[in-house]
JSON list of C-alpha atoms in Angstrom, two decimals:
[
{"chain": "A", "resi": 1, "resn": "UNK", "atom": "CA", "xyz": [66.05, 31.63, -101.58]},
{"chain": "A", "resi": 2, "resn": "UNK", "atom": "CA", "xyz": [69.62, 32.85, -101.84]},
{"chain": "A", "resi": 3, "resn": "UNK", "atom": "CA", "xyz": [70.72, 30.19, -99.33]},
{"chain": "A", "resi": 4, "resn": "UNK", "atom": "CA", "xyz": [68.31, 27.41, -99.55]},
{"chain": "A", "resi": 5, "resn": "UNK", "atom": "CA", "xyz": [67.55, 26.01, -102.98]},
{"chain": "A", "resi": 6, "resn": "UNK", "atom": "CA", "xyz": [63.94, 25.22, -104.02]},
{"chain": "A", "resi": 7, "resn": "UNK", "atom": "CA", "xyz": [62.24, 24.14, -107.25]},
{"chain": "A", "resi": 8, "resn": "UNK", "atom": "CA", "xyz": [58.73, 25.27, -108.18]},
{"chain": "A", "resi": 9, "resn": "UNK", "atom": "CA", "xyz": [55.94, 23.80, -110.22]},
{"chain": "A", "resi": 10, "resn": "UNK", "atom": "CA", "xyz": [52.85, 25.54, -111.77]},
{"chain": "A", "resi": 11, "resn": "UNK", "atom": "CA", "xyz": [49.50, 25.27, -110.09]},
{"chain": "A", "resi": 12, "resn": "UNK", "atom": "CA", "xyz": [46.19, 26.91, -110.57]},
{"chain": "A", "resi": 13, "resn": "UNK", "atom": "CA", "xyz": [47.19, 30.20, -108.91]},
{"chain": "A", "resi": 14, "resn": "UNK", "atom": "CA", "xyz": [50.26, 30.61, -111.25]},
{"chain": "A", "resi": 15, "resn": "UNK", "atom": "CA", "xyz": [48.15, 30.97, -114.45]},
{"chain": "A", "resi": 16, "resn": "UNK", "atom": "CA", "xyz": [47.59, 34.66, -113.80]},
{"chain": "A", "resi": 17, "resn": "UNK", "atom": "CA", "xyz": [49.31, 37.48, -115.69]},
{"chain": "A", "resi": 18, "resn": "UNK", "atom": "CA", "xyz": [49.54, 40.82, -113.84]},
{"chain": "A", "resi": 19, "resn": "UNK", "atom": "CA", "xyz": [51.17, 42.73, -116.69]},
{"chain": "A", "resi": 20, "resn": "UNK", "atom": "CA", "xyz": [49.27, 45.60, -118.02]},
{"chain": "A", "resi": 21, "resn": "UNK", "atom": "CA", "xyz": [50.02, 44.29, -121.60]},
{"chain": "A", "resi": 22, "resn": "UNK", "atom": "CA", "xyz": [47.75, 41.31, -120.81]},
{"chain": "A", "resi": 23, "resn": "UNK", "atom": "CA", "xyz": [44.84, 43.80, -120.11]},
{"chain": "A", "resi": 24, "resn": "UNK", "atom": "CA", "xyz": [45.64, 46.14, -123.08]},
{"chain": "A", "resi": 25, "resn": "UNK", "atom": "CA", "xyz": [46.66, 43.56, -125.82]},
{"chain": "A", "resi": 26, "resn": "UNK", "atom": "CA", "xyz": [45.10, 40.15, -124.72]},
{"chain": "A", "resi": 27, "resn": "UNK", "atom": "CA", "xyz": [45.37, 38.76, -128.31]},
{"chain": "A", "resi": 28, "resn": "UNK", "atom": "CA", "xyz": [49.06, 39.24, -128.29]},
{"chain": "A", "resi": 29, "resn": "UNK", "atom": "CA", "xyz": [49.87, 38.39, -124.70]},
{"chain": "A", "resi": 30, "resn": "UNK", "atom": "CA", "xyz": [46.94, 36.26, -123.65]},
{"chain": "A", "resi": 31, "resn": "UNK", "atom": "CA", "xyz": [44.05, 37.02, -121.32]},
{"chain": "A", "resi": 32, "resn": "UNK", "atom": "CA", "xyz": [44.94, 38.29, -117.84]},
{"chain": "A", "resi": 33, "resn": "UNK", "atom": "CA", "xyz": [44.69, 35.41, -115.35]},
{"chain": "A", "resi": 34, "resn": "UNK", "atom": "CA", "xyz": [45.08, 32.67, -118.04]},
{"chain": "A", "resi": 35, "resn": "UNK", "atom": "CA", "xyz": [48.63, 32.36, -119.43]},
{"chain": "A", "resi": 36, "resn": "UNK", "atom": "CA", "xyz": [51.37, 31.75, -116.81]},
{"chain": "A", "resi": 37, "resn": "UNK", "atom": "CA", "xyz": [53.30, 34.81, -117.88]},
{"chain": "A", "resi": 38, "resn": "UNK", "atom": "CA", "xyz": [54.29, 35.88, -114.30]},
{"chain": "A", "resi": 39, "resn": "UNK", "atom": "CA", "xyz": [55.10, 32.33, -113.30]},
{"chain": "A", "resi": 40, "resn": "UNK", "atom": "CA", "xyz": [57.44, 31.93, -116.39]},
{"chain": "A", "resi": 41, "resn": "UNK", "atom": "CA", "xyz": [59.08, 35.25, -115.85]},
{"chain": "A", "resi": 42, "resn": "UNK", "atom": "CA", "xyz": [59.62, 34.89, -112.19]},
{"chain": "A", "resi": 43, "resn": "UNK", "atom": "CA", "xyz": [61.22, 31.45, -112.09]},
{"chain": "A", "resi": 44, "resn": "UNK", "atom": "CA", "xyz": [64.07, 29.87, -113.90]},
{"chain": "A", "resi": 45, "resn": "UNK", "atom": "CA", "xyz": [63.74, 26.02, -113.72]},
{"chain": "A", "resi": 46, "resn": "UNK", "atom": "CA", "xyz": [65.94, 23.54, -115.63]},
{"chain": "A", "resi": 47, "resn": "UNK", "atom": "CA", "xyz": [63.31, 22.97, -118.43]},
{"chain": "A", "resi": 48, "resn": "UNK", "atom": "CA", "xyz": [65.77, 23.75, -121.22]},
{"chain": "A", "resi": 49, "resn": "UNK", "atom": "CA", "xyz": [68.33, 21.14, -119.98]},
{"chain": "A", "resi": 50, "resn": "UNK", "atom": "CA", "xyz": [65.59, 18.54, -119.67]},
{"chain": "A", "resi": 51, "resn": "UNK", "atom": "CA", "xyz": [63.70, 19.27, -122.98]},
{"chain": "A", "resi": 52, "resn": "UNK", "atom": "CA", "xyz": [60.85, 20.73, -121.01]},
{"chain": "A", "resi": 53, "resn": "UNK", "atom": "CA", "xyz": [58.71, 23.83, -121.99]},
{"chain": "A", "resi": 54, "resn": "UNK", "atom": "CA", "xyz": [59.45, 26.93, -120.17]},
{"chain": "A", "resi": 55, "resn": "UNK", "atom": "CA", "xyz": [58.84, 26.25, -116.45]},
{"chain": "A", "resi": 56, "resn": "UNK", "atom": "CA", "xyz": [55.93, 24.17, -117.11]},
{"chain": "A", "resi": 57, "resn": "UNK", "atom": "CA", "xyz": [57.69, 20.81, -117.39]},
{"chain": "A", "resi": 58, "resn": "UNK", "atom": "CA", "xyz": [61.26, 19.78, -116.15]},
{"chain": "A", "resi": 59, "resn": "UNK", "atom": "CA", "xyz": [63.25, 17.08, -114.52]},
{"chain": "A", "resi": 60, "resn": "UNK", "atom": "CA", "xyz": [66.69, 16.89, -112.85]},
{"chain": "A", "resi": 61, "resn": "UNK", "atom": "CA", "xyz": [68.86, 14.57, -110.94]},
{"chain": "A", "resi": 62, "resn": "UNK", "atom": "CA", "xyz": [69.71, 15.18, -107.40]},
{"chain": "A", "resi": 63, "resn": "UNK", "atom": "CA", "xyz": [71.99, 12.70, -105.91]},
{"chain": "A", "resi": 64, "resn": "UNK", "atom": "CA", "xyz": [70.48, 9.28, -106.75]},
{"chain": "A", "resi": 65, "resn": "UNK", "atom": "CA", "xyz": [67.05, 10.64, -107.22]},
{"chain": "A", "resi": 66, "resn": "UNK", "atom": "CA", "xyz": [65.45, 11.69, -110.47]},
{"chain": "A", "resi": 67, "resn": "UNK", "atom": "CA", "xyz": [63.11, 14.60, -109.64]},
{"chain": "A", "resi": 68, "resn": "UNK", "atom": "CA", "xyz": [60.20, 15.44, -112.08]},
{"chain": "A", "resi": 69, "resn": "UNK", "atom": "CA", "xyz": [57.85, 18.43, -112.17]},
{"chain": "A", "resi": 70, "resn": "UNK", "atom": "CA", "xyz": [54.56, 17.65, -113.85]},
{"chain": "A", "resi": 71, "resn": "UNK", "atom": "CA", "xyz": [52.18, 20.39, -114.75]},
{"chain": "A", "resi": 72, "resn": "UNK", "atom": "CA", "xyz": [48.65, 19.38, -114.22]},
{"chain": "A", "resi": 73, "resn": "UNK", "atom": "CA", "xyz": [47.15, 22.74, -115.21]},
{"chain": "A", "resi": 74, "resn": "UNK", "atom": "CA", "xyz": [47.57, 22.59, -119.02]},
{"chain": "A", "resi": 75, "resn": "UNK", "atom": "CA", "xyz": [47.87, 20.06, -121.87]},
{"chain": "A", "resi": 76, "resn": "UNK", "atom": "CA", "xyz": [45.36, 17.54, -120.47]},
{"chain": "A", "resi": 77, "resn": "UNK", "atom": "CA", "xyz": [41.73, 17.18, -121.45]},
{"chain": "A", "resi": 78, "resn": "UNK", "atom": "CA", "xyz": [39.84, 18.80, -118.58]},
{"chain": "A", "resi": 79, "resn": "UNK", "atom": "CA", "xyz": [42.72, 20.84, -117.20]},
{"chain": "A", "resi": 80, "resn": "UNK", "atom": "CA", "xyz": [41.73, 24.18, -115.96]},
{"chain": "A", "resi": 81, "resn": "UNK", "atom": "CA", "xyz": [43.87, 26.03, -118.47]},
{"chain": "A", "resi": 82, "resn": "UNK", "atom": "CA", "xyz": [43.99, 23.53, -121.25]},
{"chain": "A", "resi": 83, "resn": "UNK", "atom": "CA", "xyz": [42.99, 25.92, -124.01]},
{"chain": "A", "resi": 84, "resn": "UNK", "atom": "CA", "xyz": [44.72, 29.01, -122.59]},
{"chain": "A", "resi": 85, "resn": "UNK", "atom": "CA", "xyz": [47.95, 28.03, -120.85]}
]
């Protein structure tokens, strides 16, 4: 990744939290395996620049193309993590 740029989007496997804090203090940090903590700490996507939320939603322009990352794991009725993410 130091030479080839890439952009990431959340999926069902990114919802997990591996931090011991998620196990010891789930009310404060969220339940393990249900809050995208590791995903949001690991990656830095252009969400702030595009008025997105953390790495969950973002867009950017690349040449003459407007790229959009859409999160289908939260915020929709019936999404796997709609009440947790």
